[in-house]
């Protein structure tokens, strides 16, 4: 009896171990045309975007190897670059325990995809997904290259027919069937809404495909259900689709949003709201902006990745918040005299973060100096230029300051303490600290705008 029990236990353990081994998938890519600088990256589609999960250099046999321990089925891209582009023809729908092999050919084109890619015995799900990706890529390429002769409406109708035929035939994998339908619908919504704006909503004066004769074509975009589920997360064009659909709704409702954040309320699904907001985190430079635009939707950040993104942004911005202690810098001027923020306690401190190599900085500097002159004679305010030039540029910075007759206090932050502490993406940047060395704003308007001086006056009025 004991032997039987031991054997049963051994059999159960062996089965568990075997299952544990099977759940690990692998992707082996032979890279034709690679060299010692080639880097191959693996991207996984997560929450509506392709996220890099691994990078490696091909070995001496030109093989790039990846292990995937993900317990769920998923979509992956293998690309000979460090970043993922917008349009790819070759995806892998990876199942647990699969051993995928492919050959990628690096050509002379500037795309981030392989010039061609051959999968060995791809599963049915991968074949069907790639049929769509190739069709979408061909459509998008033709739309761009043949824009003068391309009949978008007729070709879109053909694309719809193709997608209907593709999704009509179901696989035995019900999860995949829903996934493919979601991916395709998201792409189709993106194309339709994008075409209404001629695929450009980044300009101030938008152009619209607003002739009455084609408006029935766009009618389906009015369906609010488009943004009522997380179906769009299954496509890498989730965010682009959302931007264009929301812009279309804004147009239809004749709204005039001041920023993309004003559109958040039109998104019915909470996870999509959080995803949309997180995509604009790079536009938020102050705690006050975060509190205004994002914190009202804090409860929507339930997705682990998005919740982590929220927390990181919140934690980073608390040191930018109005009333937070300012960075007590310690920098030298052109005469090697050291100054700190605490040296100016009792004064409003107006800071210009600049560098000699920064053209926009130099354009703003004369106006900054002119405004500084307007406050001469007051003992409750000081203007300071803090250069982000490197230590090796120290002498050229001194020469530049003297030759241009910068009369105000100019300091050198050669270690970029300000840009690192306040997580700044670029310069010029203008900051104002109150009389107690606390943040008034770390993102003041530029001197060439009327708002700059107004902000200074507001800081001077504080605590009077």
Short mmCIF file of N, CA and C in Angstrom, two decimals, residues 100-192:
data_model
loop_
_atom_site.label_atom_id
_atom_site.label_comp_id
_atom_site.label_asym_id
_atom_site.label_seq_id
_atom_site.Cartn_x
_atom_site.Cartn_y
_atom_site.Cartn_z
N UNK A 100 8.13 28.45 -30.63
CA UNK A 100 7.98 29.16 -31.91
C UNK A 100 9.35 29.41 -32.53
N UNK A 101 9.45 29.14 -33.82
CA UNK A 101 10.68 29.43 -34.56
C UNK A 101 10.35 30.32 -35.75
N UNK A 102 11.20 31.30 -36.00
CA UNK A 102 11.00 32.17 -37.14
C UNK A 102 12.34 32.64 -37.67
N UNK A 103 12.33 33.12 -38.90
CA UNK A 103 13.51 33.70 -39.52
C UNK A 103 13.16 35.11 -39.97
N UNK A 104 13.96 36.05 -39.52
CA UNK A 104 13.74 37.44 -39.91
C UNK A 104 14.88 37.93 -40.77
N UNK A 105 14.53 38.67 -41.81
CA UNK A 105 15.51 39.18 -42.76
C UNK A 105 15.64 40.69 -42.62
N UNK A 106 16.84 41.13 -42.24
CA UNK A 106 17.09 42.56 -42.13
C UNK A 106 17.58 43.09 -43.46
N UNK A 107 16.86 44.05 -44.02
CA UNK A 107 17.25 44.61 -45.30
C UNK A 107 17.85 45.99 -45.14
N UNK A 108 17.66 46.81 -46.14
CA UNK A 108 18.24 48.16 -46.13
C UNK A 108 17.20 49.24 -45.83
N UNK A 109 15.95 48.82 -45.65
CA UNK A 109 14.91 49.81 -45.38
C UNK A 109 15.07 50.39 -43.99
N UNK A 110 14.43 51.55 -43.76
CA UNK A 110 14.55 52.24 -42.48
C UNK A 110 13.43 51.84 -41.52
N UNK A 111 12.62 50.83 -41.88
CA UNK A 111 11.55 50.41 -41.00
C UNK A 111 12.11 49.65 -39.81
N UNK A 112 11.32 49.54 -38.75
CA UNK A 112 11.76 48.81 -37.57
C UNK A 112 11.28 47.37 -37.62
N UNK A 113 10.60 46.99 -38.68
CA UNK A 113 10.16 45.62 -38.86
C UNK A 113 11.22 44.87 -39.67
N UNK A 114 11.13 43.53 -39.65
CA UNK A 114 11.96 42.77 -40.58
C UNK A 114 11.46 43.03 -42.00
N UNK A 115 12.39 43.07 -42.96
CA UNK A 115 11.97 43.23 -44.36
C UNK A 115 11.04 42.10 -44.75
N UNK A 116 11.34 40.92 -44.27
CA UNK A 116 10.43 39.78 -44.43
C UNK A 116 10.64 38.86 -43.24
N UNK A 117 9.63 38.08 -42.96
CA UNK A 117 9.67 37.23 -41.78
C UNK A 117 8.96 35.92 -42.10
N UNK A 118 9.59 34.82 -41.76
CA UNK A 118 8.99 33.51 -42.03
C UNK A 118 8.86 32.74 -40.72
N UNK A 119 7.61 32.42 -40.39
CA UNK A 119 7.33 31.63 -39.21
C UNK A 119 7.25 30.15 -39.59
N UNK A 120 7.90 29.30 -38.81
CA UNK A 120 7.82 27.86 -39.07
C UNK A 120 6.56 27.29 -38.42
N UNK A 121 5.69 26.75 -39.24
CA UNK A 121 4.47 26.10 -38.77
C UNK A 121 3.70 26.96 -37.76
N UNK A 122 3.32 28.17 -38.14
CA UNK A 122 2.57 29.02 -37.22
C UNK A 122 1.22 28.41 -36.88
N UNK A 123 0.75 28.63 -35.67
CA UNK A 123 -0.57 28.12 -35.31
C UNK A 123 -1.65 28.87 -36.08
N UNK A 124 -2.84 28.33 -36.05
CA UNK A 124 -3.94 28.90 -36.83
C UNK A 124 -4.24 30.33 -36.41
N UNK A 125 -4.16 30.60 -35.11
CA UNK A 125 -4.45 31.93 -34.59
C UNK A 125 -3.46 32.96 -35.14
N UNK A 126 -2.20 32.59 -35.19
CA UNK A 126 -1.18 33.50 -35.73
C UNK A 126 -1.42 33.75 -37.21
N UNK A 127 -1.75 32.72 -37.94
CA UNK A 127 -2.00 32.87 -39.39
C UNK A 127 -3.12 33.86 -39.65
N UNK A 128 -4.21 33.72 -38.89
CA UNK A 128 -5.36 34.58 -39.13
C UNK A 128 -5.10 36.02 -38.70
N UNK A 129 -4.40 36.19 -37.58
CA UNK A 129 -4.05 37.55 -37.14
C UNK A 129 -3.16 38.23 -38.17
N UNK A 130 -2.18 37.51 -38.69
CA UNK A 130 -1.27 38.10 -39.66
C UNK A 130 -1.93 38.40 -41.00
N UNK A 131 -2.98 37.67 -41.31
CA UNK A 131 -3.74 38.01 -42.52
C UNK A 131 -4.32 39.42 -42.37
N UNK A 132 -4.82 39.70 -41.17
CA UNK A 132 -5.36 41.03 -40.94
C UNK A 132 -4.27 42.09 -40.92
N UNK A 133 -3.17 41.79 -40.24
CA UNK A 133 -2.09 42.78 -40.13
C UNK A 133 -1.52 43.13 -41.50
N UNK A 134 -1.37 42.15 -42.35
CA UNK A 134 -0.87 42.40 -43.71
C UNK A 134 -1.87 43.24 -44.50
N UNK A 135 -3.13 42.91 -44.37
CA UNK A 135 -4.18 43.65 -45.09
C UNK A 135 -4.22 45.10 -44.60
N UNK A 136 -4.15 45.29 -43.28
CA UNK A 136 -4.16 46.64 -42.72
C UNK A 136 -2.93 47.43 -43.17
N UNK A 137 -1.77 46.78 -43.15
CA UNK A 137 -0.53 47.44 -43.55
C UNK A 137 -0.58 47.84 -45.02
N UNK A 138 -1.09 46.96 -45.87
CA UNK A 138 -1.21 47.27 -47.30
C UNK A 138 -2.16 48.44 -47.52
N UNK A 139 -3.27 48.44 -46.80
CA UNK A 139 -4.24 49.53 -46.90
C UNK A 139 -3.58 50.85 -46.48
N UNK A 140 -2.90 50.85 -45.36
CA UNK A 140 -2.28 52.07 -44.83
C UNK A 140 -1.17 52.58 -45.74
N UNK A 141 -0.39 51.65 -46.31
CA UNK A 141 0.69 52.04 -47.22
C UNK A 141 0.13 52.67 -48.48
N UNK A 142 -0.91 52.05 -49.03
CA UNK A 142 -1.53 52.58 -50.25
C UNK A 142 -2.17 53.94 -49.99
N UNK A 143 -2.81 54.08 -48.83
CA UNK A 143 -3.44 55.36 -48.48
C UNK A 143 -2.42 56.49 -48.45
N UNK A 144 -1.23 56.16 -48.01
CA UNK A 144 -0.18 57.17 -47.89
C UNK A 144 0.53 57.40 -49.22
N UNK A 145 0.88 56.34 -49.92
CA UNK A 145 1.65 56.48 -51.16
C UNK A 145 0.79 56.92 -52.34
N UNK A 146 -0.47 56.53 -52.33
CA UNK A 146 -1.35 56.83 -53.47
C UNK A 146 -2.45 57.80 -53.06
N UNK A 147 -2.12 58.75 -52.19
CA UNK A 147 -3.14 59.60 -51.59
C UNK A 147 -3.95 60.40 -52.61
N UNK A 148 -3.35 60.72 -53.76
CA UNK A 148 -4.09 61.50 -54.75
C UNK A 148 -5.12 60.66 -55.50
N UNK A 149 -4.86 59.36 -55.60
CA UNK A 149 -5.77 58.50 -56.37
C UNK A 149 -6.48 57.47 -55.48
N UNK A 150 -6.14 57.44 -54.22
CA UNK A 150 -6.68 56.43 -53.32
C UNK A 150 -8.13 56.75 -52.96
N UNK A 151 -9.06 55.85 -53.27
CA UNK A 151 -10.48 56.02 -52.94
C UNK A 151 -10.72 55.40 -51.56
N UNK A 152 -10.60 56.22 -50.54
CA UNK A 152 -10.65 55.71 -49.17
C UNK A 152 -11.95 54.97 -48.89
N UNK A 153 -13.08 55.53 -49.32
CA UNK A 153 -14.38 54.95 -48.98
C UNK A 153 -14.57 53.58 -49.64
N UNK A 154 -14.18 53.47 -50.90
CA UNK A 154 -14.32 52.19 -51.60
C UNK A 154 -13.37 51.14 -51.02
N UNK A 155 -12.14 51.56 -50.75
CA UNK A 155 -11.16 50.62 -50.21
C UNK A 155 -11.50 50.22 -48.77
N UNK A 156 -12.08 51.15 -48.02
CA UNK A 156 -12.50 50.83 -46.66
C UNK A 156 -13.61 49.79 -46.68
N UNK A 157 -14.52 49.93 -47.65
CA UNK A 157 -15.61 48.95 -47.79
C UNK A 157 -15.05 47.57 -48.07
N UNK A 158 -14.03 47.50 -48.91
CA UNK A 158 -13.38 46.21 -49.19
C UNK A 158 -12.73 45.65 -47.93
N UNK A 159 -12.14 46.54 -47.14
CA UNK A 159 -11.48 46.12 -45.91
C UNK A 159 -12.52 45.57 -44.92
N UNK A 160 -13.66 46.21 -44.86
CA UNK A 160 -14.74 45.72 -43.99
C UNK A 160 -15.21 44.33 -44.42
N UNK A 161 -15.35 44.15 -45.73
CA UNK A 161 -15.77 42.85 -46.26
C UNK A 161 -14.73 41.78 -45.92
N UNK A 162 -13.47 42.12 -46.10
CA UNK A 162 -12.38 41.19 -45.78
C UNK A 162 -12.42 40.80 -44.31
N UNK A 163 -12.61 41.79 -43.43
CA UNK A 163 -12.62 41.52 -42.00
C UNK A 163 -13.83 40.66 -41.61
N UNK A 164 -14.96 40.92 -42.26
CA UNK A 164 -16.16 40.13 -41.96
C UNK A 164 -15.95 38.67 -42.36
N UNK A 165 -15.35 38.45 -43.51
CA UNK A 165 -15.07 37.08 -43.97
C UNK A 165 -14.07 36.39 -43.04
N UNK A 166 -13.09 37.17 -42.57
CA UNK A 166 -12.04 36.60 -41.73
C UNK A 166 -12.59 36.17 -40.37
N UNK A 167 -13.45 36.99 -39.79
CA UNK A 167 -13.98 36.69 -38.45
C UNK A 167 -15.19 35.77 -38.49
N UNK A 168 -15.78 35.61 -39.66
CA UNK A 168 -16.96 34.75 -39.79
C UNK A 168 -16.61 33.29 -39.52
N UNK A 169 -15.44 32.88 -39.97
CA UNK A 169 -14.99 31.51 -39.76
C UNK A 169 -14.31 31.43 -38.40
N UNK A 170 -14.93 30.72 -37.46
CA UNK A 170 -14.44 30.67 -36.10
C UNK A 170 -13.41 29.55 -35.92
N UNK A 171 -12.48 29.79 -35.00
CA UNK A 171 -11.55 28.74 -34.60
C UNK A 171 -12.15 28.03 -33.39
N UNK A 172 -11.51 26.99 -32.92
CA UNK A 172 -11.97 26.29 -31.72
C UNK A 172 -11.64 27.06 -30.46
N UNK A 173 -10.87 28.14 -30.62
CA UNK A 173 -10.41 28.96 -29.50
C UNK A 173 -11.34 30.17 -29.36
N UNK A 174 -12.33 30.07 -28.47
CA UNK A 174 -13.32 31.15 -28.33
C UNK A 174 -12.69 32.44 -27.83
N UNK A 175 -11.68 32.32 -26.96
CA UNK A 175 -10.98 33.51 -26.46
C UNK A 175 -10.32 34.25 -27.61
N UNK A 176 -9.69 33.52 -28.49
CA UNK A 176 -9.03 34.12 -29.64
C UNK A 176 -10.04 34.76 -30.59
N UNK A 177 -11.18 34.09 -30.82
CA UNK A 177 -12.18 34.62 -31.73
C UNK A 177 -12.62 36.02 -31.30
N UNK A 178 -12.87 36.19 -29.99
CA UNK A 178 -13.27 37.50 -29.45
C UNK A 178 -12.13 38.50 -29.58
N UNK A 179 -10.92 38.03 -29.30
CA UNK A 179 -9.73 38.88 -29.39
C UNK A 179 -9.56 39.44 -30.80
N UNK A 180 -9.62 38.57 -31.81
CA UNK A 180 -9.40 39.01 -33.19
C UNK A 180 -10.47 40.01 -33.62
N UNK A 181 -11.71 39.75 -33.23
CA UNK A 181 -12.79 40.66 -33.58
C UNK A 181 -12.57 42.04 -32.95
N UNK A 182 -12.14 42.04 -31.69
CA UNK A 182 -11.86 43.30 -31.00
C UNK A 182 -10.72 44.07 -31.68
N UNK A 183 -9.66 43.37 -32.02
CA UNK A 183 -8.51 44.00 -32.68
C UNK A 183 -8.95 44.66 -33.99
N UNK A 184 -9.66 43.89 -34.81
CA UNK A 184 -10.07 44.40 -36.11
C UNK A 184 -11.02 45.58 -35.97
N UNK A 185 -12.00 45.48 -35.08
CA UNK A 185 -12.95 46.59 -34.90
C UNK A 185 -12.24 47.86 -34.45
N UNK A 186 -11.27 47.72 -33.57
CA UNK A 186 -10.51 48.88 -33.10
C UNK A 186 -9.77 49.53 -34.27
N UNK A 187 -9.14 48.71 -35.10
CA UNK A 187 -8.42 49.23 -36.26
C UNK A 187 -9.35 49.93 -37.24
N UNK A 188 -10.53 49.35 -37.43
CA UNK A 188 -11.49 49.95 -38.36
C UNK A 188 -12.02 51.28 -37.82
N UNK A 189 -12.29 51.34 -36.53
CA UNK A 189 -12.73 52.61 -35.93
C UNK A 189 -11.62 53.66 -36.07
N UNK A 190 -10.38 53.24 -35.86
CA UNK A 190 -9.25 54.16 -36.01
C UNK A 190 -9.18 54.73 -37.42
N UNK A 191 -9.30 53.87 -38.43
CA UNK A 191 -9.21 54.33 -39.81
C UNK A 191 -10.35 55.28 -40.16
N UNK A 192 -11.55 54.94 -39.73
CA UNK A 192 -12.70 55.78 -40.08
C UNK A 192 -12.62 57.14 -39.39
#
